[in-house]
Structure formats: structure tokens, C-alpha cells
């Protein structure tokens, strides 16, 4: 029996000067972990931005189940340049995502939400530190915490492990996996790292020049991305 | 010093000005808009001169000019990457216009000095009321949009994901900035607005790591600057803006030194 949270049907996306991909079909089961792999510039980020409705597709459909309004996104974008002087503490950075037409100060319940996610992501001890001074791994965890603080149904990670060393990578994904399993979160994880994808994902989507492959992770060809892995 | 009515007026007006400058300044600093603030103050100068030329109160001319141009600048910067060059061109044009209006109005050059460098002698009860109303308006709007403005200012990438209305928010903020610039110019003059809108907030980020904490520190530093400036100006008879600028710069360099010594 299938219970998808997201269905992509016959999706094509183009920029004025180029078509990025054509006729894409896949779905994401609720509570599953989908790895999206493919070379640099193949269109992974573009696909994520289309799913997040920041870009309009050329044709095709993206549908959420039961409907768009019931699916809340958490997104950790590929690039985010926060310099050393970035002033906010990790805690305040994470709280930013509690936005909307609300009173300026956080409610009791919102304080608890922030506390809980900081605890889950292991940031409680350093919550008062300025984010600008944090290490790469701590920053990634803070981005993750920010994306999760409003308890999304669908979490999208765009190369969140790219700048991390081997230990950190596994730590971060263990964390995501744990939250995925505890809360029935659905995850899309964009990466170049095939072994990593193999270890954590349920399904894969491999984008290639002009075509794509979609299936259970066991079927992901190992050799395809070897070169991309070493750049 | 408070026995003189104009001193009382200047004191009340500058208190309001310091409060909104500190608060708006935190967002100006987070949004990297110091340069634009400077441009708006030059546009404000043109507006004030235009007011003089039309025999309006200078503040009204200033409000009209800065509000209109902030919307136009908003359009420009939403799109363009060549924003700095475009903005510099605009500001030169407006300084030129300001000089033109002043010369056409046949007012003495002390008028120009007042607009550019501020003057506390001219502040009437009515000015104080106007400043109070405009400040209240700015604070109210900030209160309403606070959470979204905070998100957009301190993490534009994250806020965009929420797909809200970040373009609208930028324009709302530009209008608030235009209002604050016009109001602040009443005391420090259009050339030195920069001092109140950017320096206290720039200091604050070395001492506080939350938005509210930075606002508090920026407001305190702005208040110390204007109050100190008024007191020193009163006792020495030297220009108040000189003291405000010096105090704020002093705070800024202390903050830099503090930061430097703490980074080791
Ligand atoms: N805003 C844009 N306008 C025009 N072309 C774009 C835009 N964004 C991306 N592209 C192009 O679309 C293609 C796909 O880019 P995308 O960023 O989606 O790749 P990616 O798979 O995420 O790459 P990477 O692994 O390097 O992150 C690239 O050729 C890129 O140049
Ligand atoms: Mg990408």
C-alpha cells in the first residue's frame, strides 16, 4: 500500500537559456528518506526549488497529499553565507523560523519548542554562542535545527553534508534519521556522496544528462558518480 | 539648561530620535544598508531644500522626497546587482538638486548649514509633536511586522524559503527607514544621520547576541550620544552635532577595541 506525501508527475523545468530536466516522474512515501544524486549542475537544487514552489515548472505537476496546505516544509539550502561577525546566537538564529504575524516575543510554548530542538540537535550547551563563531558542523546543525523548529512534515537537505568531515557527516545524518523515524518525517537529501546515500536512504532519484532513474536505494548504481565524488 | 524652552524641545525630540534610530539601526546593519541610509539622507537634504524653496517646513519636503525615493530604490535593488553605482548616481543628482533649490529660494546660507548639520535652536513644540507621531508610527509598524522583519533581515535565505513576501517587506522597511532618516535629520542634520542610524547598531552587535539585546544597547548608545551632545553643546556653545558625532565614534572605537581584545 502506498501513502505518498509528494507526487511529481511529468515535470519539466527550464530557464530561459536552457532546459534543466524533462518528464520527471517520482514520488516520496510519507516517512521515507529519498536521496537525490547527480553531478554538479545537473539540476538538483533547481528541482528542490521547484518543489518548494520558488520556481515555476515549464510543464507537469507537483502534488502534495492530502493537499499543499497540510504539508509544512523545512529546508536547509545549499548556500548560506554567514560571516564571522554574524551576531545572533545559535538559539536566536534557530528561533527566527518561528515567524508570522505574532507578538514580537516568543510564547512559553515556543520557548519549549526551541529548547527541545536544540536538545535534539545537541546544541543546548552552545546555544548562547554567536553563530558566526561556530564551526562548520555546528552551523549545519543550527541550520537543521532552524528548519525543524516548526515541526515540518517534509525536510529538504541540499548538500548539507558537503563541507563536513566523515565523522560529522554520519553524526548529522544519524540525527536526521532518528528524527525521521521518531516523528514520521519525510526527507529529501541532495548529495554527491553515493555511499552516504546508500546507507541512509530508502529510495533514490538519480539525475543524469537528459534522463533519470528512480527506485529503491538498493538499485542505485555505485559506479555512476565515482568521479563526482572526488571533486 | 532645561529652563529654556528650545532646550526642552530638543531634549524630548532627540530622545524619540535616539530610540527609533537605535531600533531601525539594528535592521539597517543586519540588512547591510548603511550605504543606502547615507543616500537617503542626501535625498533628504534635497527634500528639505525643496521644502524651503516652496516655503514648507523642511521636514515635510524631506518626508516626501525620502518616501518616494525609497520606493524607487526598493524597485532598483530588488532587481539590480549594479545597485551601488545606481545609488551613487542618484545621490549625486539629489545633492545637486538640493543646492539648486536652496539657491533658487534666496535664503541665507545659514539655512543650508541648518539642514546639513542640524540645529536645535529651531525646534518648536510643533516639531516635537511631529517627531513624536512619526516615531510612534515607526515603532508601531515595527511591532506589527517584527517577527517577519527579523527573519528576513537576519536570514534572508531562510525567510525566502517560507515564501512569504520578502519583497514587500523590503519596501516596508525602506519606508520606515525613510521616515527615520527624516526624523533624525531634525537634530543631527542630514549629513550626520549616518552617525545615529548606523554606529550604535554597529557597536551593539559586539555586545549582544539577540535582536532585542542589540536594540537595547543601540538605543542606550544613541541616547547617551544625543543627551551628551545636547549637554556639551549647551555648556560650550559648540555645535551639538559635533558632540553627537564624536561621542558615537568614540563608542564605536571602544566597541572595536573591545572586540579585538576579546578575539585574542
Ligand atoms: N536562476 C538561474 N537562472 C538560469 N540558470 C540557472 C539558474 N539556477 C541554476 N541554473 C542552471 O541550471 C542548471 C542546474 O543548476 P542546479 O543549481 O540546479 O544544479 P545542481 O545539481 O544543484 O548542482 P550542484 O551539485 O553544483 O549544486 C545549471 O546549469 C545552472 O547553471
Ligand atoms: Mg545544488
Short mmCIF file of C-alpha atoms and ligand atoms in Angstrom, two decimals:
data_model
loop_
_atom_site.label_atom_id
_atom_site.label_comp_id
_atom_site.label_asym_id
_atom_site.label_seq_id
_atom_site.Cartn_x
_atom_site.Cartn_y
_atom_site.Cartn_z
CA UNK A 1 0.00 0.00 0.00
CA UNK A 2 1.37 3.42 -0.79
CA UNK A 3 0.83 6.65 1.06
CA UNK A 4 2.84 9.30 -0.75
CA UNK A 5 3.35 12.78 0.68
CA UNK A 6 4.64 14.14 -2.61
CA UNK A 7 3.99 13.13 -6.20
CA UNK A 8 5.92 14.60 -9.11
CA UNK A 9 4.36 13.92 -12.47
CA UNK A 10 5.86 14.60 -15.91
CA UNK A 11 7.78 17.57 -14.56
CA UNK A 12 9.94 19.72 -16.85
CA UNK A 13 11.81 22.79 -15.70
CA UNK A 14 13.65 25.28 -17.89
CA UNK A 15 15.48 28.55 -17.52
CA UNK A 16 15.25 30.99 -20.41
CA UNK A 17 18.53 29.73 -21.86
CA UNK A 18 18.36 26.01 -21.06
CA UNK A 19 16.15 23.09 -20.14
CA UNK A 20 17.27 21.63 -16.85
CA UNK A 21 15.28 18.38 -16.86
CA UNK A 22 12.33 16.86 -18.67
CA UNK A 23 9.45 14.49 -17.91
CA UNK A 24 10.42 13.63 -14.38
CA UNK A 25 8.18 11.14 -12.53
CA UNK A 26 8.67 10.04 -8.95
CA UNK A 27 7.04 10.00 -5.58
CA UNK A 28 8.03 10.25 -1.98
CA UNK A 29 6.36 7.94 0.51
CA UNK A 30 5.33 9.51 3.79
CA UNK A 31 8.08 8.92 6.34
CA UNK A 32 10.60 7.84 3.72
CA UNK A 33 14.11 9.09 3.10
CA UNK A 34 14.82 9.93 -0.55
CA UNK A 35 18.33 10.66 -1.78
CA UNK A 36 18.68 12.82 -4.87
CA UNK A 37 22.03 12.28 -6.55
CA UNK A 38 23.64 13.63 -9.71
CA UNK A 39 26.59 15.61 -10.97
CA UNK A 40 27.26 19.28 -10.38
CA UNK A 41 24.96 21.48 -12.37
CA UNK A 42 22.57 18.69 -13.30
CA UNK A 43 19.60 20.41 -11.65
CA UNK A 44 19.26 19.05 -8.12
CA UNK A 45 18.91 22.43 -6.45
CA UNK A 46 16.61 23.54 -9.24
CA UNK A 47 14.38 20.55 -8.58
CA UNK A 48 14.26 21.36 -4.86
CA UNK A 49 13.37 24.96 -5.54
CA UNK A 50 10.61 23.82 -7.86
CA UNK A 51 9.23 21.51 -5.19
CA UNK A 52 9.34 24.42 -2.74
CA UNK A 53 7.45 26.48 -5.31
CA UNK A 54 10.13 29.11 -5.65
CA UNK A 55 10.35 28.25 -9.35
CA UNK A 56 7.51 27.60 -11.77
CA UNK A 57 7.77 24.41 -13.82
CA UNK A 58 7.58 24.55 -17.59
CA UNK A 59 5.06 21.72 -17.50
CA UNK A 60 3.97 18.87 -15.28
CA UNK A 61 2.65 18.66 -11.77
CA UNK A 62 3.86 18.58 -8.23
CA UNK A 63 1.20 17.49 -5.77
CA UNK A 64 1.20 17.14 -2.03
CA UNK A 65 -1.04 14.76 -0.09
CA UNK A 66 -3.61 15.19 1.25
CA UNK A 67 -3.06 18.76 -0.01
CA UNK A 68 -0.49 21.53 -0.18
CA UNK A 69 -1.75 23.32 2.92
CA UNK A 70 -1.24 20.36 5.21
CA UNK A 71 2.39 19.84 4.22
CA UNK A 72 4.90 22.06 6.02
CA UNK A 73 8.40 22.36 4.63
CA UNK A 74 11.71 22.54 6.35
CA UNK A 75 14.55 23.43 4.02
CA UNK A 76 18.28 23.62 4.55
CA UNK A 77 19.56 25.45 1.47
CA UNK A 78 22.87 24.67 -0.19
CA UNK A 79 24.39 28.10 0.32
CA UNK A 80 24.14 30.49 3.17
CA UNK A 81 26.93 32.96 3.71
CA UNK A 82 27.06 33.95 7.32
CA UNK A 83 30.35 35.62 8.13
CA UNK A 84 32.37 35.55 11.36
CA UNK A 85 30.68 38.74 12.52
CA UNK A 86 27.19 37.32 12.24
CA UNK A 87 25.83 38.45 15.58
CA UNK A 88 22.89 36.22 16.51
CA UNK A 89 23.34 33.40 18.97
CA UNK A 90 22.57 29.88 17.82
CA UNK A 91 19.39 29.92 19.86
CA UNK A 92 18.19 33.19 18.33
CA UNK A 93 19.07 32.01 14.85
CA UNK A 94 17.01 28.88 15.33
CA UNK A 95 14.08 30.91 16.69
CA UNK A 96 14.00 33.08 13.57
CA UNK A 97 11.94 30.45 11.82
CA UNK A 98 9.09 31.00 14.29
CA UNK A 99 7.90 33.84 12.11
CA UNK A 100 4.49 35.08 11.11
CA UNK A 101 2.03 37.65 12.36
CA UNK A 102 2.68 37.14 16.01
CA UNK A 103 3.75 39.18 19.01
CA UNK A 104 7.44 40.12 18.97
CA UNK A 105 8.33 37.91 21.94
CA UNK A 106 8.18 34.12 21.96
CA UNK A 107 5.37 32.39 23.82
CA UNK A 108 6.04 29.86 26.55
CA UNK A 109 5.25 27.08 24.13
CA UNK A 110 7.61 28.47 21.50
CA UNK A 111 10.41 28.65 24.06
CA UNK A 112 9.84 24.98 24.75
CA UNK A 113 9.84 24.14 21.05
CA UNK A 114 13.20 25.88 20.63
CA UNK A 115 14.60 24.21 23.71
CA UNK A 116 13.51 20.80 22.52
CA UNK A 117 15.03 21.10 19.07
CA UNK A 118 18.28 22.47 20.49
CA UNK A 119 18.42 19.48 22.80
CA UNK A 120 17.72 17.07 19.93
CA UNK A 121 20.42 18.56 17.75
CA UNK A 122 22.94 18.66 20.59
CA UNK A 123 23.24 22.44 20.55
CA UNK A 124 21.97 23.15 24.04
CA UNK A 125 25.43 23.68 25.51
CA UNK A 126 26.48 26.22 22.89
CA UNK A 127 23.09 27.86 22.33
CA UNK A 128 24.29 31.26 23.57
CA UNK A 129 27.35 31.38 21.31
CA UNK A 130 27.24 33.65 18.27
CA UNK A 131 26.54 31.54 15.20
CA UNK A 132 29.24 33.39 13.27
CA UNK A 133 31.87 31.86 15.54
CA UNK A 134 30.54 28.31 15.32
CA UNK A 135 32.35 25.57 13.39
CA UNK A 136 31.09 24.29 10.05
CA UNK A 137 29.49 21.26 11.66
CA UNK A 138 27.82 23.32 14.38
CA UNK A 139 26.49 25.68 11.74
CA UNK A 140 24.99 22.81 9.78
CA UNK A 141 23.32 21.54 12.92
CA UNK A 142 21.98 25.02 13.63
CA UNK A 143 20.57 25.24 10.09
CA UNK A 144 18.98 21.85 10.59
CA UNK A 145 17.52 22.89 13.93
CA UNK A 146 16.10 26.04 12.36
CA UNK A 147 14.48 24.03 9.59
CA UNK A 148 12.99 21.60 12.13
CA UNK A 149 11.82 24.02 14.81
CA UNK A 150 8.35 24.37 13.36
CA UNK A 151 7.98 20.59 13.07
CA UNK A 152 7.81 20.25 9.30
CA UNK A 153 6.35 17.21 7.55
CA UNK A 154 8.87 17.31 4.72
CA UNK A 155 12.53 18.15 5.28
CA UNK A 156 14.76 19.01 2.32
CA UNK A 157 18.53 18.97 2.83
CA UNK A 158 20.58 20.37 -0.05
CA UNK A 159 24.17 19.10 0.26
CA UNK A 160 24.10 19.67 3.98
CA UNK A 161 26.99 17.28 4.48
CA UNK A 162 29.23 18.58 1.69
CA UNK A 163 31.52 20.63 3.92
CA UNK A 164 31.67 18.15 6.78
CA UNK A 165 34.32 15.58 7.64
CA UNK A 166 33.47 11.90 7.74
CA UNK A 167 32.55 11.73 11.41
CA UNK A 168 30.39 14.84 11.27
CA UNK A 169 28.56 13.64 8.17
CA UNK A 170 27.39 10.49 9.88
CA UNK A 171 26.52 12.34 13.06
CA UNK A 172 24.31 14.75 11.18
CA UNK A 173 22.53 12.09 9.19
CA UNK A 174 22.11 9.83 12.23
CA UNK A 175 20.33 12.75 13.80
CA UNK A 176 18.10 13.28 10.78
CA UNK A 177 17.36 9.58 10.59
CA UNK A 178 16.44 9.49 14.25
CA UNK A 179 14.02 12.38 13.93
CA UNK A 180 12.65 10.90 10.73
CA UNK A 181 11.84 7.66 12.50
CA UNK A 182 10.54 9.20 15.70
CA UNK A 183 8.27 11.75 14.07
CA UNK A 184 7.42 10.19 10.74
CA UNK A 185 9.25 12.99 8.95
CA UNK A 186 9.72 12.64 5.19
CA UNK A 187 13.20 13.58 3.99
CA UNK A 188 14.74 14.56 0.68
CA UNK A 189 18.52 14.55 0.86
CA UNK A 190 20.51 16.00 -2.03
CA UNK A 191 24.08 14.74 -2.22
CA UNK A 192 27.06 13.68 -4.29
CA UNK A 193 28.01 11.04 -1.82
CA UNK A 194 26.72 7.68 -3.04
CA UNK A 195 27.88 5.57 -0.07
CA UNK A 196 26.19 8.02 2.27
CA UNK A 197 23.01 7.92 0.21
CA UNK A 198 23.12 4.13 0.25
CA UNK A 199 23.44 4.00 3.98
CA UNK A 200 20.56 6.27 4.93
CA UNK A 201 18.03 6.41 2.13
CA UNK A 202 15.01 4.26 1.36
CA UNK A 203 14.77 5.44 -2.24
CA UNK A 204 16.93 7.29 -4.73
CA UNK A 205 16.48 9.65 -7.63
CA UNK A 206 19.49 9.82 -9.92
CA UNK A 207 19.54 12.75 -12.33
CA UNK A 208 21.62 12.25 -15.46
CA UNK A 209 22.07 14.26 -18.58
CA UNK A 210 18.65 14.18 -20.21
CA UNK A 211 17.39 11.17 -18.24
CA UNK A 212 16.90 9.98 -14.72
CA UNK A 213 16.49 6.84 -12.62
CA UNK A 214 14.21 6.37 -9.66
CA UNK A 215 13.84 3.35 -7.39
CA UNK A 216 14.59 1.70 -4.08
CA UNK A 217 18.07 2.57 -2.86
CA UNK A 218 19.45 -0.94 -3.32
CA UNK A 219 19.20 -0.41 -7.07
CA UNK A 220 21.33 2.74 -7.10
CA UNK A 221 24.33 2.02 -9.35
CA UNK A 222 27.51 2.56 -7.34
CA UNK A 223 29.85 3.48 -10.17
CA UNK A 224 27.91 6.24 -11.76
CA UNK A 225 29.08 9.03 -9.55
CA UNK A 226 32.55 7.93 -8.58
CA UNK A 227 34.22 10.87 -10.29
CA UNK A 228 31.77 13.38 -8.93
CA UNK A 229 32.58 12.05 -5.51
CA UNK A 230 36.20 13.07 -5.74
CA UNK A 231 35.96 16.63 -6.96
CA UNK B 1 19.66 74.04 30.83
CA UNK B 2 16.01 72.92 30.93
CA UNK B 3 14.80 76.40 31.76
CA UNK B 4 15.00 77.21 28.07
CA UNK B 5 12.01 76.02 26.07
CA UNK B 6 14.05 75.15 22.99
CA UNK B 7 16.36 73.00 25.06
CA UNK B 8 13.41 71.12 26.49
CA UNK B 9 12.05 70.61 23.00
CA UNK B 10 15.38 69.47 21.68
CA UNK B 11 15.74 67.07 24.57
CA UNK B 12 12.35 65.43 24.03
CA UNK B 13 12.74 65.28 20.26
CA UNK B 14 16.21 63.81 20.45
CA UNK B 15 15.03 61.16 22.89
CA UNK B 16 12.47 59.93 20.38
CA UNK B 17 15.03 60.14 17.61
CA UNK B 18 17.58 58.11 19.54
CA UNK B 19 15.04 55.40 20.28
CA UNK B 20 13.94 54.86 16.70
CA UNK B 21 17.47 55.25 15.35
CA UNK B 22 18.74 52.55 17.65
CA UNK B 23 15.94 50.16 16.73
CA UNK B 24 15.92 50.79 12.98
CA UNK B 25 19.72 50.83 13.01
CA UNK B 26 19.88 47.20 14.11
CA UNK B 27 17.96 46.21 10.99
CA UNK B 28 19.99 48.58 8.80
CA UNK B 29 23.14 46.86 9.97
CA UNK B 30 21.72 43.34 9.52
CA UNK B 31 20.47 44.17 6.03
CA UNK B 32 23.75 45.82 5.00
CA UNK B 33 22.02 49.03 4.19
CA UNK B 34 24.40 51.62 5.63
CA UNK B 35 25.29 52.87 2.20
CA UNK B 36 21.66 53.27 1.27
CA UNK B 37 20.97 55.10 4.51
CA UNK B 38 23.59 57.60 3.51
CA UNK B 39 21.95 58.07 0.13
CA UNK B 40 18.55 58.56 1.71
CA UNK B 41 19.99 61.30 3.87
CA UNK B 42 21.31 63.08 0.80
CA UNK B 43 17.94 62.75 -0.81
CA UNK B 44 16.54 64.12 2.44
CA UNK B 45 18.76 67.15 2.04
CA UNK B 46 17.30 67.78 -1.41
CA UNK B 47 13.81 67.35 0.03
CA UNK B 48 14.44 69.78 2.84
CA UNK B 49 15.80 72.37 0.41
CA UNK B 50 12.79 71.84 -1.77
CA UNK B 51 10.62 72.45 1.29
CA UNK B 52 12.45 75.70 1.93
CA UNK B 53 12.04 76.70 -1.70
CA UNK B 54 8.28 76.03 -1.50
CA UNK B 55 8.09 77.74 1.90
CA UNK B 56 7.03 74.49 3.58
CA UNK B 57 8.52 73.15 6.77
CA UNK B 58 11.73 71.36 5.68
CA UNK B 59 10.62 68.14 7.39
CA UNK B 60 7.66 67.84 5.03
CA UNK B 61 9.83 68.24 1.95
CA UNK B 62 12.16 65.67 3.37
CA UNK B 63 9.43 63.17 4.07
CA UNK B 64 8.05 63.44 0.56
CA UNK B 65 11.43 63.04 -1.10
CA UNK B 66 12.71 60.19 1.02
CA UNK B 67 9.46 58.22 0.92
CA UNK B 68 9.14 58.39 -2.84
CA UNK B 69 12.75 57.61 -3.47
CA UNK B 70 12.77 54.71 -1.03
CA UNK B 71 10.08 53.02 -3.06
CA UNK B 72 12.02 53.63 -6.26
CA UNK B 73 15.28 52.43 -4.71
CA UNK B 74 13.43 49.36 -3.48
CA UNK B 75 12.49 48.55 -7.06
CA UNK B 76 16.06 49.08 -8.22
CA UNK B 77 17.68 46.97 -5.58
CA UNK B 78 15.20 44.13 -5.76
CA UNK B 79 16.45 43.60 -9.29
CA UNK B 80 19.87 45.00 -9.83
CA UNK B 81 23.30 43.77 -8.92
CA UNK B 82 24.78 47.06 -10.06
CA UNK B 83 22.98 48.68 -7.19
CA UNK B 84 25.84 50.67 -5.68
CA UNK B 85 26.66 52.52 -8.87
CA UNK B 86 23.00 53.28 -9.48
CA UNK B 87 22.60 54.53 -5.95
CA UNK B 88 25.68 56.75 -6.13
CA UNK B 89 24.39 58.31 -9.32
CA UNK B 90 21.07 59.01 -7.67
CA UNK B 91 22.64 60.60 -4.64
CA UNK B 92 24.83 62.94 -6.66
CA UNK B 93 21.78 64.04 -8.58
CA UNK B 94 19.91 64.79 -5.38
CA UNK B 95 22.74 66.73 -3.77
CA UNK B 96 22.81 68.84 -6.92
CA UNK B 97 19.07 69.37 -6.73
CA UNK B 98 19.34 70.35 -3.08
CA UNK B 99 21.86 73.04 -3.92
CA UNK B 100 19.68 74.26 -6.77
CA UNK B 101 16.55 74.59 -4.61
CA UNK B 102 18.44 76.41 -1.91
CA UNK B 103 19.90 78.91 -4.32
CA UNK B 104 16.54 79.45 -6.01
CA UNK B 105 14.88 80.10 -2.68
CA UNK B 106 17.20 83.02 -1.95
CA UNK B 107 17.53 82.01 1.69
CA UNK B 108 20.73 82.78 3.53
CA UNK B 109 23.41 80.14 3.65
CA UNK B 110 22.75 79.52 7.34
CA UNK B 111 19.66 77.68 6.16
CA UNK B 112 21.82 75.24 4.26
CA UNK B 113 24.01 74.79 7.30
CA UNK B 114 20.98 74.00 9.44
CA UNK B 115 19.67 71.43 7.03
CA UNK B 116 23.01 69.78 6.54
CA UNK B 117 24.26 69.83 10.08
CA UNK B 118 21.11 70.18 12.16
CA UNK B 119 20.09 72.84 14.57
CA UNK B 120 18.47 72.59 17.94
CA UNK B 121 17.51 76.22 18.22
CA UNK B 122 14.80 75.97 15.63
CA UNK B 123 12.90 73.10 17.23
CA UNK B 124 9.41 74.16 18.14
CA UNK B 125 6.70 72.43 20.15
CA UNK B 126 5.03 71.56 16.89
CA UNK B 127 8.19 69.92 15.58
CA UNK B 128 8.38 67.87 18.73
CA UNK B 129 4.84 66.66 18.23
CA UNK B 130 5.52 65.74 14.65
CA UNK B 131 8.64 63.84 15.65
CA UNK B 132 6.69 62.04 18.36
CA UNK B 133 3.92 60.99 16.00
CA UNK B 134 6.29 59.78 13.32
CA UNK B 135 8.33 57.85 15.86
CA UNK B 136 5.21 56.24 17.25
CA UNK B 137 4.21 55.23 13.74
CA UNK B 138 7.61 53.67 13.05
CA UNK B 139 7.53 51.78 16.34
CA UNK B 140 4.02 50.53 15.71
CA UNK B 141 4.84 49.19 12.26
CA UNK B 142 7.98 47.50 13.60
CA UNK B 143 5.88 45.91 16.33
CA UNK B 144 3.45 44.50 13.78
CA UNK B 145 5.99 43.13 11.29
CA UNK B 146 8.65 42.32 13.89
CA UNK B 147 8.96 38.56 13.50
CA UNK B 148 8.97 38.56 9.74
CA UNK B 149 11.29 41.56 9.50
CA UNK B 150 13.66 39.89 11.94
CA UNK B 151 13.71 36.67 9.94
CA UNK B 152 14.21 38.45 6.63
CA UNK B 153 16.91 40.75 8.00
CA UNK B 154 18.97 38.16 9.83
CA UNK B 155 18.50 35.22 7.49
CA UNK B 156 17.25 36.28 4.08
CA UNK B 157 17.86 32.82 2.63
CA UNK B 158 15.79 31.13 5.30
CA UNK B 159 13.00 33.68 5.09
CA UNK B 160 12.75 33.27 1.35
CA UNK B 161 12.08 29.58 1.83
CA UNK B 162 8.99 30.46 3.78
CA UNK B 163 7.89 32.02 0.52
CA UNK B 164 6.36 34.95 2.30
CA UNK B 165 6.51 38.44 0.99
CA UNK B 166 10.12 39.39 1.31
CA UNK B 167 9.92 41.98 -1.45
CA UNK B 168 7.02 43.74 0.20
CA UNK B 169 8.88 43.55 3.48
CA UNK B 170 11.93 45.25 1.97
CA UNK B 171 9.79 48.07 0.72
CA UNK B 172 8.02 48.45 4.05
CA UNK B 173 11.40 48.60 5.71
CA UNK B 174 12.70 51.19 3.24
CA UNK B 175 9.72 53.39 4.01
CA UNK B 176 10.39 53.03 7.74
CA UNK B 177 14.00 53.93 7.09
CA UNK B 178 12.97 56.97 5.07
CA UNK B 179 10.75 58.10 7.94
CA UNK B 180 13.52 57.60 10.47
CA UNK B 181 16.06 59.42 8.33
CA UNK B 182 13.76 62.41 8.00
CA UNK B 183 13.03 62.48 11.69
CA UNK B 184 16.64 62.05 12.78
CA UNK B 185 17.77 64.83 10.47
CA UNK B 186 15.90 67.29 12.66
CA UNK B 187 18.61 67.12 15.27
CA UNK B 188 21.81 65.92 13.67
CA UNK B 189 21.21 67.26 10.18
CA UNK B 190 21.17 65.23 7.03
CA UNK B 191 24.93 64.82 6.74
CA UNK B 192 25.24 63.11 10.10
CA UNK B 193 22.21 60.85 10.20
CA UNK B 194 24.55 58.07 9.46
CA UNK B 195 26.01 58.59 12.87
CA UNK B 196 22.79 57.76 14.72
CA UNK B 197 21.41 55.16 12.36
CA UNK B 198 24.49 53.03 11.89
CA UNK B 199 27.12 53.49 14.59
CA UNK B 200 25.13 52.49 17.71
CA UNK B 201 23.85 49.36 15.99
CA UNK B 202 27.32 48.55 14.71
CA UNK B 203 28.59 48.68 18.30
CA UNK B 204 25.68 46.69 19.65
CA UNK B 205 26.49 43.57 17.71
CA UNK B 206 29.74 43.15 19.62
CA UNK B 207 27.97 43.12 22.97
CA UNK B 208 24.65 41.33 22.42
CA UNK B 209 23.67 38.24 20.51
CA UNK B 210 19.92 38.60 20.29
CA UNK B 211 17.93 41.10 18.26
CA UNK B 212 16.24 42.57 21.31
CA UNK B 213 19.55 42.82 23.15
CA UNK B 214 21.15 44.62 20.24
CA UNK B 215 18.22 47.01 20.07
CA UNK B 216 18.52 47.79 23.74
CA UNK B 217 22.25 48.53 23.52
CA UNK B 218 21.89 50.55 20.32
CA UNK B 219 19.12 52.65 21.88
CA UNK B 220 21.19 53.26 25.01
CA UNK B 221 24.24 54.31 22.99
CA UNK B 222 22.14 56.58 20.79
CA UNK B 223 20.54 58.15 23.87
CA UNK B 224 23.90 58.70 25.55
CA UNK B 225 25.11 60.34 22.34
CA UNK B 226 22.25 62.78 21.90
CA UNK B 227 21.86 63.63 25.56
CA UNK B 228 25.58 64.05 25.99
CA UNK B 229 25.72 66.07 22.79
CA UNK B 230 22.97 68.42 23.94
CA UNK B 231 24.54 68.93 27.35
CA UNK B 232 28.01 69.54 25.95
CA UNK B 233 26.65 71.78 23.21
CA UNK B 234 24.78 73.79 25.80
CA UNK B 235 27.77 74.30 28.05
CA UNK B 236 30.36 75.00 25.36
CA UNK B 237 28.26 76.66 22.71
CA UNK B 238 29.83 74.41 20.13
CA UNK B 239 27.58 72.60 17.65
CA UNK B 240 25.56 69.76 19.13
CA UNK B 241 26.06 67.59 16.03
CA UNK B 242 29.79 67.77 16.55
CA UNK B 243 29.45 66.27 20.01
CA UNK B 244 26.94 63.65 18.94
CA UNK B 245 29.18 62.53 16.11
CA UNK B 246 32.25 62.46 18.35
CA UNK B 247 30.52 60.51 21.11
CA UNK B 248 29.13 57.91 18.73
CA UNK B 249 32.50 57.48 17.07
CA UNK B 250 34.10 57.14 20.47
CA UNK B 251 31.62 54.39 21.40
CA UNK B 252 32.30 52.70 18.10
CA UNK B 253 36.05 52.65 18.53
CA UNK B 254 35.71 51.41 22.09
CA UNK B 255 33.49 48.61 20.80
CA UNK B 256 36.03 47.72 18.13
CA UNK B 257 38.84 47.66 20.65
CA UNK B 258 36.75 45.53 22.98
CA UNK B 259 36.00 43.09 20.20
CA UNK B 260 39.62 42.99 19.13
CA UNK B 261 40.92 42.29 22.59
CA UNK B 262 38.32 39.57 23.15
CA UNK B 263 39.09 37.73 19.97
CA UNK B 264 42.66 37.44 21.18
N1 LIG C 1 18.47 31.18 -11.65
C1 LIG C 1 19.01 30.53 -12.71
N2 LIG C 1 18.94 31.06 -13.96
C2 LIG C 1 19.47 30.40 -15.02
N3 LIG C 1 20.08 29.22 -14.94
C3 LIG C 1 20.19 28.64 -13.74
C4 LIG C 1 19.66 29.26 -12.55
N4 LIG C 1 19.90 28.45 -11.49
C5 LIG C 1 20.55 27.38 -11.99
N5 LIG C 1 20.72 27.48 -13.33
C6 LIG C 1 21.34 26.46 -14.20
O1 LIG C 1 20.60 25.27 -14.08
C7 LIG C 1 21.47 24.15 -14.04
C8 LIG C 1 21.21 23.34 -12.80
O2 LIG C 1 21.64 24.05 -11.65
P1 LIG C 1 21.47 23.50 -10.18
O3 LIG C 1 21.94 24.53 -9.25
O4 LIG C 1 20.08 23.01 -10.02
O5 LIG C 1 22.46 22.26 -10.19
P2 LIG C 1 22.86 21.27 -9.01
O6 LIG C 1 22.57 19.91 -9.49
O7 LIG C 1 22.21 21.69 -7.75
O8 LIG C 1 24.42 21.49 -8.95
P3 LIG C 1 25.41 21.39 -7.68
O9 LIG C 1 25.69 19.95 -7.48
O10 LIG C 1 26.62 22.12 -8.14
O11 LIG C 1 24.74 22.04 -6.54
C9 LIG C 1 22.89 24.70 -14.13
O12 LIG C 1 23.33 24.56 -15.45
C10 LIG C 1 22.76 26.15 -13.77
O13 LIG C 1 23.68 26.93 -14.47
MG1 LIG C 2 22.88 22.39 -5.93
#
